[in-house]
Coordinates of C-alpha atoms in Angstrom, one line a residue:
X1116 CA 26.1 -0.3 -6.6
X1117 CA 24.0 -0.3 -9.8
X1118 CA 25.9 -2.2 -12.7
X1119 CA 26.3 -1.7 -16.4
X1120 CA 24.1 -4.3 -18.2
X1121 CA 24.0 -5.4 -21.7
X1122 CA 21.2 -6.4 -24.1
X1123 CA 21.1 -7.5 -27.7
X1124 CA 21.5 -4.6 -30.0
X1125 CA 23.2 -2.1 -27.6
X1126 CA 24.5 -1.3 -24.2
X1127 CA 22.4 -0.4 -21.1
X1128 CA 24.0 1.9 -18.8
X1129 CA 22.7 3.0 -15.3
X1130 CA 23.7 6.4 -15.0
X1131 CA 22.7 8.6 -12.2
X1132 CA 20.3 6.0 -11.2
X1133 CA 18.4 6.2 -14.4
X1134 CA 18.1 3.5 -17.1
X1135 CA 19.6 4.4 -20.5
X1136 CA 19.1 2.6 -23.7
X1137 CA 20.3 2.8 -27.2
X1138 CA 16.9 2.7 -29.3
X1139 CA 16.7 2.8 -33.1
X1140 CA 15.3 6.0 -34.3
X1141 CA 11.8 6.0 -35.1
X1142 CA 10.6 6.1 -38.5
X1143 CA 8.7 9.4 -39.4
X1144 CA 6.6 8.0 -42.4
X1145 CA 3.2 7.8 -41.6
X1146 CA 2.0 4.1 -41.0
X1147 CA -1.3 2.4 -40.0
X1148 CA -1.9 3.1 -36.2
X1149 CA 0.2 6.4 -36.4
X1150 CA -0.9 9.9 -36.3
X1151 CA 1.8 12.5 -36.7
X1152 CA 1.2 15.9 -35.3
X1153 CA 4.2 18.3 -35.7
X1154 CA 2.7 20.9 -33.6
X1155 CA 2.6 18.6 -30.6
X1156 CA 6.3 18.7 -29.7
X1157 CA 5.6 20.0 -26.2
X1158 CA 2.7 17.7 -25.5
X1159 CA 2.0 17.6 -21.7
X1160 CA 1.6 14.2 -20.2
X1161 CA -0.3 14.2 -16.9
X1162 CA 1.4 11.3 -14.8
X1163 CA 1.2 10.6 -11.3
X1164 CA 3.5 9.9 -9.6
X1165 CA 5.6 12.4 -11.7
X1166 CA 8.6 10.4 -13.4
X1167 CA 12.2 11.1 -13.0
X1168 CA 12.8 12.2 -16.6
X1169 CA 10.3 12.9 -19.4
X1170 CA 12.9 13.1 -22.3
X1171 CA 10.4 14.0 -25.0
X1172 CA 6.6 14.2 -25.4
X1173 CA 4.4 14.9 -28.4
X1174 CA 5.1 15.0 -32.1
X1175 CA 2.2 12.3 -32.8
X1176 CA 0.2 9.5 -31.3
X1177 CA 0.2 5.7 -31.6
X1178 CA -3.1 4.2 -32.0
X1179 CA -3.9 1.0 -29.8
X1180 CA -6.6 -1.2 -31.5
X1181 CA -7.8 -4.7 -31.4
X1182 CA -5.2 -5.4 -33.9
X1183 CA -2.5 -4.1 -31.6
X1184 CA -0.3 -6.8 -30.2
X1185 CA 1.3 -7.0 -26.7
X1186 CA 4.3 -8.9 -27.1
X1187 CA 6.3 -10.2 -24.3
X1188 CA 10.1 -11.3 -24.3
X1189 CA 9.8 -13.7 -21.3
X1190 CA 7.0 -15.4 -19.5
X1191 CA 7.9 -13.2 -16.5
X1192 CA 6.3 -10.3 -18.3
X1193 CA 3.0 -12.0 -18.6
X1194 CA 1.5 -10.4 -15.4
X1195 CA 2.3 -7.0 -16.6
X1196 CA 1.0 -7.7 -20.2
X1197 CA -2.2 -9.2 -18.7
X1198 CA -2.9 -6.2 -16.5
X1199 CA -2.5 -3.9 -19.5
X1200 CA -4.7 -6.0 -21.6
X1201 CA -7.4 -6.2 -18.7
X1202 CA -7.2 -2.5 -18.4
X1203 CA -7.8 -1.8 -22.2
X1204 CA -10.8 -4.3 -22.3
X1205 CA -12.5 -2.9 -19.0
X1206 CA -12.2 0.7 -19.8
X1207 CA -12.2 0.9 -23.6
X1208 CA -13.4 -2.1 -24.9
X1209 CA -10.2 -2.9 -26.8
X1210 CA -8.8 -6.4 -26.5
X1211 CA -5.3 -6.6 -28.0
X1212 CA -3.6 -10.1 -28.2
X1213 CA -0.9 -11.1 -25.8
X1214 CA 1.9 -13.0 -27.4
X1215 CA 5.0 -14.5 -26.1
X1216 CA 7.4 -17.4 -25.6
X1217 CA 4.7 -19.7 -24.1
X1218 CA 1.8 -18.3 -26.0
X1219 CA -0.2 -21.1 -27.8
X1220 CA -0.2 -21.2 -31.5
X1221 CA 1.7 -18.0 -32.1
X1222 CA 5.3 -16.8 -32.8
X1223 CA 7.0 -15.2 -30.0
X1224 CA 9.3 -13.0 -32.1
X1225 CA 10.1 -12.7 -35.8
X1226 CA 8.9 -12.0 -39.2
X1227 CA 5.3 -12.8 -38.6
X1228 CA 5.1 -10.5 -35.6
X1229 CA 6.9 -7.7 -37.3
X1230 CA 4.6 -8.0 -40.4
X1231 CA 1.6 -7.8 -38.1
X1232 CA 2.9 -4.9 -35.9
X1233 CA 3.1 -2.7 -39.0
X1234 CA -0.8 -3.2 -39.4
X1235 CA -2.0 -2.7 -35.9
X1236 CA 1.1 -1.6 -33.8
X1237 CA 2.7 -3.4 -31.1
X1238 CA 3.7 -2.9 -27.5
X1239 CA 6.8 -4.8 -26.6
X1240 CA 7.4 -5.7 -22.9
X1241 CA 11.0 -6.6 -22.1
X1242 CA 12.7 -7.5 -18.7
X1243 CA 16.4 -7.1 -18.6
X1244 CA 16.8 -9.4 -15.6
X1245 CA 14.0 -11.9 -16.0
X1246 CA 15.6 -15.0 -14.4
X1247 CA 13.0 -16.5 -11.9
X1248 CA 16.0 -16.8 -9.3
X1249 CA 16.0 -13.0 -9.3
X1250 CA 12.2 -12.7 -8.1
X1251 CA 11.2 -13.5 -4.4
X1252 CA 7.2 -14.3 -4.7
X1253 CA 7.0 -13.9 -0.9
X1254 CA 8.5 -10.2 -1.2
X1255 CA 7.2 -8.9 -4.7
X1256 CA 7.5 -5.4 -3.8
X1257 CA 11.2 -5.4 -4.6
X1258 CA 13.8 -2.8 -4.3
X1259 CA 14.3 0.8 -5.9
X1260 CA 16.7 -0.9 -8.5
X1261 CA 14.4 -3.4 -9.3
X1262 CA 11.7 -0.8 -10.1
X1263 CA 13.8 1.1 -12.9
X1264 CA 12.1 1.4 -16.1
X1265 CA 12.3 2.9 -19.6
X1266 CA 9.4 3.7 -21.9
X1267 CA 9.2 4.8 -25.4
X1268 CA 6.3 5.5 -27.8
X1269 CA 7.2 6.3 -31.4
X1270 CA 5.5 5.3 -34.8
X1271 CA 3.5 2.2 -34.3
X1272 CA 5.7 0.8 -31.5
X1273 CA 5.7 1.2 -27.8
X1274 CA 8.8 -0.3 -26.1
X1275 CA 8.5 -0.8 -22.5
X1276 CA 11.7 -2.2 -20.6
X1277 CA 12.0 -2.8 -17.1
X1278 CA 15.3 -3.4 -15.1
X1279 CA 13.4 -6.3 -13.3
X1280 CA 9.8 -7.6 -13.3
X1281 CA 8.8 -4.7 -11.1
X1282 CA 10.1 -1.9 -13.2
X1283 CA 8.2 -3.4 -16.3
X1284 CA 4.9 -3.3 -14.2
X1285 CA 5.6 0.4 -13.5
X1286 CA 6.2 1.0 -17.2
X1287 CA 2.9 -0.3 -17.8
X1288 CA 1.3 1.9 -15.3
X1289 CA 3.0 4.9 -17.1
X1290 CA 1.6 3.6 -20.3
X1291 CA -1.8 3.4 -18.8
X1292 CA -1.7 7.0 -17.5
X1293 CA -0.8 8.0 -21.1
X1294 CA -4.3 6.6 -22.4
X1295 CA -7.5 8.8 -22.6
X1296 CA -8.7 9.6 -19.1
X1297 CA -12.3 9.3 -20.2
X1298 CA -14.2 6.2 -20.7
X1299 CA -14.7 5.0 -24.4
X1300 CA -17.4 2.2 -24.8
X1301 CA -16.5 -0.2 -27.4
X1302 CA -14.0 2.1 -28.8
X1303 CA -12.3 1.1 -32.2
X1304 CA -8.9 2.8 -31.1
X1305 CA -7.2 4.8 -28.3
X1306 CA -4.4 7.2 -28.7
X1307 CA -1.2 7.3 -26.8
X1308 CA 1.1 10.4 -27.4
X1309 CA 4.9 9.7 -28.5
X1310 CA 6.9 10.0 -25.5
X1311 CA 10.4 8.8 -24.1
X1312 CA 10.5 8.3 -20.3
X1313 CA 13.0 7.1 -17.9
X1314 CA 12.0 6.6 -14.3
X1315 CA 12.6 5.0 -10.9
X1316 CA 11.3 5.5 -7.4
X1317 CA 13.0 7.4 -4.7
X1318 CA 12.1 5.1 -1.8
X1319 CA 11.9 1.3 -1.4
X1320 CA 8.6 1.4 0.6
X1321 CA 5.6 3.0 -0.8
X1322 CA 2.5 1.9 0.9
X1323 CA -1.0 2.3 1.9
X1324 CA -2.9 1.0 5.0
X1325 CA -6.4 -0.1 5.2
X1326 CA -8.3 -0.8 8.6
X1327 CA -10.7 -3.8 8.1
X1328 CA -11.7 -4.2 11.7
X1329 CA -13.9 -1.0 12.5
X1330 CA -15.7 -1.8 9.0
X1331 CA -15.0 -5.0 7.0
X1332 CA -14.6 -5.0 3.2
X1333 CA -15.5 -7.6 0.6
X1334 CA -13.0 -9.7 -1.2
X1335 CA -13.9 -7.7 -4.5
X1336 CA -13.2 -4.5 -2.8
X1337 CA -10.0 -5.6 -1.3
X1338 CA -8.8 -6.5 -4.8
X1339 CA -10.0 -3.2 -6.1
X1340 CA -8.1 -1.4 -3.3
X1341 CA -5.0 -3.4 -4.5
X1342 CA -5.6 -2.3 -7.9
X1343 CA -5.8 1.5 -6.8
X1344 CA -2.2 1.0 -5.2
X1345 CA -0.9 -0.7 -8.2
X1346 CA -2.1 2.1 -10.5
X1347 CA -0.1 4.6 -8.3
X1348 CA 3.0 2.5 -8.3
X1349 CA 2.6 1.7 -4.6
X1350 CA 4.2 -1.5 -3.5
X1351 CA 3.0 -2.2 0.2
X1352 CA -0.5 -2.9 1.4
X1353 CA -0.7 -2.8 5.2
X1354 CA -3.7 -4.8 6.2
X1355 CA -4.9 -3.9 9.7
X1356 CA -6.5 -7.2 10.8
X1357 CA -7.3 -7.1 14.7
X1358 CA -8.4 -4.5 17.1
X1359 CA -10.7 -3.9 19.9
X1360 CA -13.7 -4.0 17.7
X1361 CA -12.9 -7.4 16.0
X1362 CA -10.5 -10.2 15.1
X1363 CA -10.8 -10.7 11.3
X1364 CA -8.4 -13.5 10.6
X1365 CA -9.7 -17.2 10.6
X1366 CA -7.9 -19.2 13.5
X1367 CA -8.2 -22.8 13.6
X1368 CA -6.4 -23.0 17.0
X1369 CA -8.4 -20.6 18.7
X1370 CA -12.0 -20.9 17.1
X1371 CA -13.5 -18.4 19.8
X1372 CA -11.5 -15.5 18.1
X1373 CA -14.1 -16.0 15.3
X1374 CA -17.3 -16.9 17.0
X1375 CA -16.9 -14.3 19.7
X1376 CA -14.2 -12.0 18.7
X1377 CA -15.1 -11.3 15.1
X1378 CA -18.6 -9.8 16.1
X1379 CA -19.7 -6.7 17.8
X1380 CA -23.0 -6.0 19.1
X1381 CA -23.6 -2.8 17.7
X1382 CA -21.8 0.4 16.5
X1383 CA -21.5 3.9 17.8
X1384 CA -23.7 6.6 15.9
X1385 CA -21.9 9.7 14.9
X1386 CA -18.8 11.1 15.9
X1387 CA -17.4 9.9 19.1
X1388 CA -18.5 9.8 21.9
X1389 CA -21.6 9.7 19.6
X1390 CA -25.3 10.0 20.1
X1391 CA -26.0 6.4 20.8
X1392 CA -25.4 2.9 19.7
X1393 CA -27.4 1.0 17.1
X1394 CA -28.4 -2.5 17.8
X1395 CA -27.1 -4.1 14.6
X1396 CA -24.7 -7.1 15.2
X1397 CA -21.6 -6.6 12.8
X1398 CA -18.8 -8.4 11.9
X1399 CA -17.3 -11.3 10.1
X1400 CA -13.8 -12.5 9.2
X1401 CA -11.7 -13.6 6.5
X1402 CA -10.8 -17.4 6.0
X1403 CA -7.0 -18.3 5.5
X1404 CA -7.8 -19.2 1.8
X1405 CA -9.3 -15.8 1.2
X1406 CA -6.4 -13.8 2.6
X1407 CA -4.2 -16.1 0.4
X1408 CA -6.2 -15.2 -2.4
X1409 CA -5.5 -11.4 -1.6
X1410 CA -1.8 -12.1 -1.2
X1411 CA -1.6 -13.7 -4.4
X1412 CA -3.6 -11.1 -6.2
X1413 CA -1.3 -8.4 -4.9
X1414 CA 1.8 -10.5 -5.8
X1415 CA 0.6 -10.3 -9.5
X1416 CA 0.9 -6.5 -9.1
X1417 CA 4.3 -6.5 -7.3
X1418 CA 2.7 -5.5 -3.9
X1419 CA 3.8 -7.1 -0.7
X1420 CA 1.0 -7.6 1.9
X1421 CA 2.0 -6.3 5.6
X1422 CA -0.4 -8.0 7.9
X1423 CA -1.0 -6.5 11.3
X1424 CA -2.3 -8.0 14.7
X1425 CA -2.3 -5.3 17.4
X1426 CA -0.9 -6.2 20.6
X1427 CA -0.6 -5.9 23.8
X1428 CA -3.0 -3.0 23.8
X1429 CA -6.1 -2.8 21.3
X1430 CA -6.9 -6.4 22.4
X1431 CA -10.4 -6.3 23.5
X1432 CA -11.6 -8.9 20.8
X1433 CA -8.9 -11.2 22.0
X1434 CA -9.8 -10.9 25.7
X1435 CA -13.6 -11.1 25.1
X1436 CA -12.9 -14.3 23.5
X1437 CA -10.4 -15.7 25.9
X1438 CA -11.1 -13.8 29.3
X1439 CA -8.0 -15.5 30.9
X1440 CA -5.8 -13.1 29.0
X1441 CA -7.2 -10.0 30.6
X1442 CA -5.9 -8.4 33.7
X1443 CA -9.4 -8.5 34.9
X1444 CA -10.7 -12.1 33.8
X1445 CA -13.4 -11.9 36.2
X1446 CA -15.2 -9.0 34.5
X1447 CA -17.2 -10.0 31.3
X1448 CA -16.2 -8.3 28.1
X1449 CA -17.2 -8.1 24.4
X1450 CA -15.7 -6.6 21.5
X1451 CA -15.9 -2.8 21.7
X1452 CA -18.9 -1.2 20.1
X1453 CA -17.2 2.3 20.1
X1454 CA -13.9 4.0 19.3
X1455 CA -11.6 5.8 21.4
X1456 CA -11.4 3.4 24.3
X1457 CA -7.6 3.9 25.1
X1458 CA -7.2 4.6 28.7
X1459 CA -11.1 4.4 29.1
X1460 CA -11.5 0.8 29.0
X1461 CA -9.2 -2.2 29.9
X1462 CA -8.0 -3.6 26.5
X1463 CA -4.6 -4.9 27.6
X1464 CA -3.2 -8.4 27.6
X1465 CA -1.9 -9.8 30.9
X1466 CA 1.4 -11.4 30.6
X1467 CA 1.5 -15.0 31.3
X1468 CA 3.1 -18.0 30.0
X1469 CA -0.3 -19.2 28.5
X1470 CA -0.5 -15.9 26.7
X1471 CA 2.9 -15.9 25.1
X1472 CA 2.1 -19.5 23.7
X1473 CA -1.2 -18.1 22.4
X1474 CA 0.6 -15.2 20.8
X1475 CA 3.1 -17.5 19.2
X1476 CA 0.3 -19.7 17.8
X1477 CA -1.6 -16.8 16.3
X1478 CA 1.4 -15.1 14.7
X1479 CA 2.6 -18.5 13.3
X1480 CA -1.1 -18.9 11.9
X1481 CA -0.7 -15.4 10.3
X1482 CA 2.7 -16.1 8.8
X1483 CA 1.4 -19.2 7.3
X1484 CA -1.0 -17.0 5.4
X1485 CA 1.2 -14.0 4.7
X1486 CA 4.8 -15.0 3.4
X1487 CA 6.2 -11.2 3.3
X1488 CA 9.2 -10.3 5.4
X1489 CA 7.4 -7.8 7.6
X1490 CA 5.0 -8.6 10.2
X1491 CA 3.2 -5.8 12.0
X1492 CA 2.6 -6.3 15.7
X1493 CA 1.0 -2.9 16.5
X1494 CA 2.6 -2.2 20.0
X1495 CA 0.8 1.2 20.2
X1496 CA -1.4 3.0 22.6
X1497 CA -1.2 0.4 25.4
X1498 CA -2.5 1.9 28.6
X1499 CA -0.2 0.8 31.1
X1500 CA -2.4 1.7 34.1
X1501 CA -4.2 -1.5 33.8
X1502 CA -0.9 -3.3 34.3
X1503 CA -0.2 -1.1 37.2
X1504 CA -3.8 -1.9 38.9
X1505 CA -3.2 -5.7 38.3
X1506 CA -1.9 -7.9 41.0
X1507 CA -1.3 -10.7 38.7
X1508 CA 0.7 -8.5 36.4
X1509 CA 2.8 -6.9 39.1
X1510 CA 3.6 -10.4 40.4
X1511 CA 4.7 -11.7 37.0
X1512 CA 6.9 -8.5 36.7
X1513 CA 8.5 -9.4 39.9
X1514 CA 8.9 -13.0 39.3
X1515 CA 10.7 -12.1 35.9
X1516 CA 12.9 -9.2 37.2
X1517 CA 10.9 -6.6 35.0
X1518 CA 11.4 -3.2 36.7
X1519 CA 8.6 -1.2 35.1
X1520 CA 5.6 -1.3 32.7
X1521 CA 7.8 0.1 29.8
X1522 CA 10.1 -2.9 30.2
X1523 CA 7.1 -5.3 30.2
X1524 CA 5.8 -3.9 27.0
X1525 CA 9.3 -4.3 25.4
X1526 CA 9.1 -8.0 26.7
X1527 CA 6.2 -8.6 24.3
X1528 CA 8.0 -7.2 21.5
X1529 CA 11.3 -9.3 22.2
X1530 CA 9.4 -12.5 22.6
X1531 CA 7.6 -11.9 19.3
X1532 CA 10.8 -10.8 17.6
X1533 CA 12.0 -14.4 18.3
X1534 CA 9.0 -15.8 16.9
X1535 CA 9.4 -13.8 13.8
X1536 CA 13.2 -14.4 13.4
X1537 CA 12.7 -18.2 13.6
X1538 CA 10.8 -17.8 10.3
X1539 CA 13.0 -15.2 8.6
X1540 CA 10.5 -12.4 9.3
X1541 CA 11.1 -8.9 10.6
X1542 CA 8.8 -7.0 13.2
X1543 CA 7.2 -3.8 12.2
X1544 CA 5.6 -1.7 15.1
X1545 CA 4.2 1.7 15.6
X1546 CA 6.5 4.4 17.1
X1547 CA 5.4 3.7 20.8
X1548 CA 8.2 1.2 20.7
X1549 CA 10.7 3.9 21.1
X1550 CA 9.3 4.9 24.4
X1551 CA 9.9 1.4 25.7
X1552 CA 13.3 0.7 24.1
X1553 CA 13.7 -0.6 20.7
X1554 CA 14.4 -4.2 20.2
X1555 CA 17.3 -5.1 17.8
X1556 CA 16.0 -5.5 14.1
X1557 CA 12.7 -3.9 14.6
X1558 CA 11.2 -1.6 12.0
X1559 CA 9.4 1.5 13.4
X1560 CA 6.4 2.9 11.6
X1561 CA 6.1 6.4 13.0
X1562 CA 2.5 7.7 13.1
X1563 CA 2.5 10.2 16.1
X1564 CA 5.0 12.6 14.2
X1565 CA 8.0 12.1 11.8
X1566 CA 10.5 13.2 14.5
X1567 CA 10.2 9.7 16.2
X1568 CA 11.0 7.9 13.1
X1569 CA 14.0 10.1 12.5
X1570 CA 15.0 9.2 16.0
X1571 CA 14.7 5.6 15.4
X1572 CA 16.7 6.0 12.1
X1573 CA 19.5 7.8 13.8
X1574 CA 19.4 4.8 16.2
X1575 CA 20.2 2.6 13.1
X1576 CA 16.4 1.2 12.7
X1577 CA 14.7 1.0 9.4
X1578 CA 11.8 3.5 9.5
X1579 CA 8.6 3.9 7.6
X1580 CA 7.0 7.3 8.0
X1581 CA 3.1 7.8 8.5
X1582 CA 3.0 11.0 10.4
X1583 CA -0.8 11.5 11.1
X1584 CA -0.8 15.3 10.0
X1585 CA 0.5 14.3 6.7
X1586 CA -0.6 10.7 6.2
X1587 CA -4.0 10.1 7.9
X1588 CA -6.9 10.0 5.6
X1589 CA -9.5 9.6 8.3
X1590 CA -8.9 13.2 9.1
X1591 CA -10.8 16.1 7.8
X1592 CA -9.2 17.4 4.4
X1593 CA -11.1 20.7 4.4
X1594 CA -12.2 23.5 6.7
X1595 CA -15.6 22.9 8.1
X1596 CA -15.8 19.3 6.9
X1597 CA -19.3 18.2 7.2
X1598 CA -18.9 14.4 6.7
X1599 CA -17.9 12.0 9.5
X1600 CA -14.2 11.9 10.2
X1601 CA -11.7 13.3 12.9
X1602 CA -12.5 16.9 12.6
X1603 CA -10.2 18.2 15.3
X1604 CA -7.2 18.2 13.0
X1605 CA -6.8 19.0 9.1
X1606 CA -4.9 17.1 6.6
X1607 CA -5.1 18.9 3.2
X1608 CA -4.0 17.7 0.0
X1609 CA -1.2 20.2 0.1
X1610 CA -0.3 19.0 3.6
X1611 CA 0.1 15.7 2.2
X1612 CA 2.1 16.5 -0.9
X1613 CA 4.5 19.1 0.7
X1614 CA 5.8 16.7 3.3
X1615 CA 9.6 16.1 3.0
X1616 CA 10.4 12.5 4.2
X1617 CA 14.2 13.2 4.5
X1618 CA 14.9 16.7 5.8
X1619 CA 18.3 18.2 5.3
X1620 CA 18.9 18.1 8.9
X1621 CA 19.0 14.1 8.9
X1622 CA 22.4 12.5 8.9
X1623 CA 23.4 10.5 5.7
X1624 CA 23.3 7.3 7.7
X1625 CA 19.9 8.1 9.2
X1626 CA 18.5 9.1 5.9
X1627 CA 19.4 5.6 4.5
X1628 CA 17.3 4.1 7.2
X1629 CA 14.2 5.9 6.1
X1630 CA 12.8 3.3 3.7
X1631 CA 9.6 5.2 2.7
X1632 CA 6.3 5.8 4.0
X1633 CA 2.6 5.2 3.5
X1634 CA -0.9 6.6 3.9
X1635 CA -3.4 5.3 6.6
X1636 CA -7.2 4.8 6.3
X1637 CA -8.7 3.9 9.7
X1638 CA -12.3 3.1 8.9
X1639 CA -14.4 3.9 12.1
X1640 CA -16.2 6.6 10.2
X1641 CA -16.0 5.1 6.6
X1642 CA -18.4 2.2 6.5
X1643 CA -18.7 2.0 2.6
X1644 CA -16.8 2.4 -0.8
X1645 CA -18.3 6.0 -1.3
X1646 CA -17.0 7.3 2.1
X1647 CA -13.8 5.4 2.0
X1648 CA -12.9 6.6 -1.3
X1649 CA -14.0 10.3 -0.4
X1650 CA -11.4 10.2 2.3
X1651 CA -8.4 8.6 0.2
X1652 CA -8.9 10.5 -3.1
X1653 CA -7.2 12.6 -4.1
X1654 CA -4.7 12.4 -1.0
X1655 CA -3.5 9.0 -2.1
X1656 CA -2.4 10.2 -5.5
X1657 CA -0.4 12.9 -3.5
X1658 CA 1.3 10.5 -1.2
X1659 CA 2.0 8.2 -4.0
X1660 CA 4.2 10.9 -5.6
X1661 CA 5.8 12.0 -2.2
X1662 CA 7.5 8.5 -1.9
X1663 CA 8.1 7.9 -5.6
X1664 CA 9.3 11.1 -7.2
X1665 CA 12.6 12.9 -6.7
X1666 CA 12.5 16.3 -5.0
X1667 CA 13.9 17.9 -8.1
X1668 CA 10.7 17.0 -10.1
X1669 CA 8.0 17.7 -7.4
X1670 CA 6.1 20.9 -7.5
X1671 CA 2.6 21.3 -6.1
X1672 CA 1.2 23.7 -8.6
X1673 CA 2.4 21.3 -11.3
X1674 CA 0.9 18.4 -9.5
X1675 CA -2.4 20.2 -9.3
X1676 CA -2.4 20.6 -12.9
X1677 CA -1.9 17.0 -13.6
X1678 CA -4.5 16.3 -10.9
X1679 CA -7.2 17.7 -13.1
X1680 CA -6.5 14.9 -15.5
X1681 CA -6.3 12.3 -12.6
X1682 CA -10.1 13.3 -11.5
X1683 CA -11.2 12.2 -14.8
X1684 CA -9.5 9.0 -14.2
X1685 CA -11.1 8.5 -10.8
X1686 CA -14.4 8.9 -12.6
X1687 CA -13.2 6.4 -15.3
X1688 CA -12.5 3.8 -12.5
X1689 CA -15.8 4.6 -10.9
X1690 CA -13.9 6.0 -7.7
X1691 CA -15.6 8.5 -5.6
X1692 CA -13.3 11.3 -4.3
X1693 CA -13.2 14.9 -2.7
X1694 CA -13.6 17.2 -5.5
X1695 CA -12.8 20.5 -3.8
X1696 CA -9.5 20.9 -5.8
X1697 CA -11.1 20.2 -9.0
X1698 CA -11.5 23.1 -11.5

């Protein structure tokens, strides 16, 4: 239950899930840094995702200049302040000064600050619950309550207040979307419209997935991708690190995973089954230190990274490196050079005591890098015929009283669940886990359809929705798509936007178990930045609104109108996108 909280100068109440403040009415006299426009009372603000409540917009603008100060009430607000400052510098050439309790050589709050604010204006950043004990750096994504914020721009002052650190960061993202959408080189000032907004997310989990196996991405681009999520108020980054084509994590205990498993001999040409295979050796991996750097970068943006090692299927890179873990160890293998090998090539792990020690070791290495509560184990597309044809697997099943292959796959999940729980973590797996019987405490990520997610939710399991026909951005987004992607299906912008994560038919208890959802970008047909961004934009913007905005404020036609400004923002960021919906 959300509680009444108090701050100096007035009461703050959480009413109907929204943060309400008592602000001093803004002065109407014209001051430096202020433009009054009385005809702008109904000014439209194109914010994505749509806020819960835009109380007012228009009536004038506040100008942000080099003289504007970003004033923080607590050091906990510094990540948000620096994100705003860096954005202003990067895209407009404006460099406001950040001052706060620990700022060297400046006053935090008082007469000196107020006097300067009248000359260049000020952006005040405040956190109601800033105590460090209330923030878990291992799980920076936070909850819906922690994400509540209030923003008010009036006169020469912008006041941004978050219930917790996360909420303040989201207030900054809203302010950023109120800035001009066009790049301004060495601008002297940028105008922000007067507005008063209160907002909070609908769902706790709002994420995006990136496959770094089929194609690997530079550290710089991974950080750019994290920034894209932050700018959309997304808070989970699902990083798919292993598959048939490669193993992308440094392993100190099992170095062959890198010397052999991280490299493939070539890559399929064209759409599967392709017109051939090139002869270019392709691969690489991220060191533990590099991945920790991504975790830290994401933490500063209140994003939790969810890493995935995909087992017991999708394991060709493992068994190419360590053949003893295959059901056919006598047959040489290599990391896959093509896609779509499910049920075509033997890519499953053979159960053995040695294998389960290996899995415990590599998942512990993973957890040494990624501190978040959710650890993804895959558990999808495991072709059980390879176990049925394996004498050693059948012998293992008989010895351990395992009645069938579904129960065997469940055993993998059970054993890893013990490993995760020992370190305070929680297993996430794709919805095939339902077919085998869900393990207590497992979180289901439903990709084949939404119904499997609802089934898991009704069974009392947390559910993350990723139904492919509403969430997979490697699928064509227009009819007669001529670029490389999965063309046998269609996931349009409208398909993404109009997905309802919680239908009326779902019980209240099950609805409470649907914690959110994410978009997915599998990169088999997306080898570089331009192709990748063509796939995700503008659909990423749509899915951000699906999981942030309340149904009462969602409307596709209205979203489409706001999207026209967002296209200009993509241009500002230097991002590529599908422009078919642009007017």
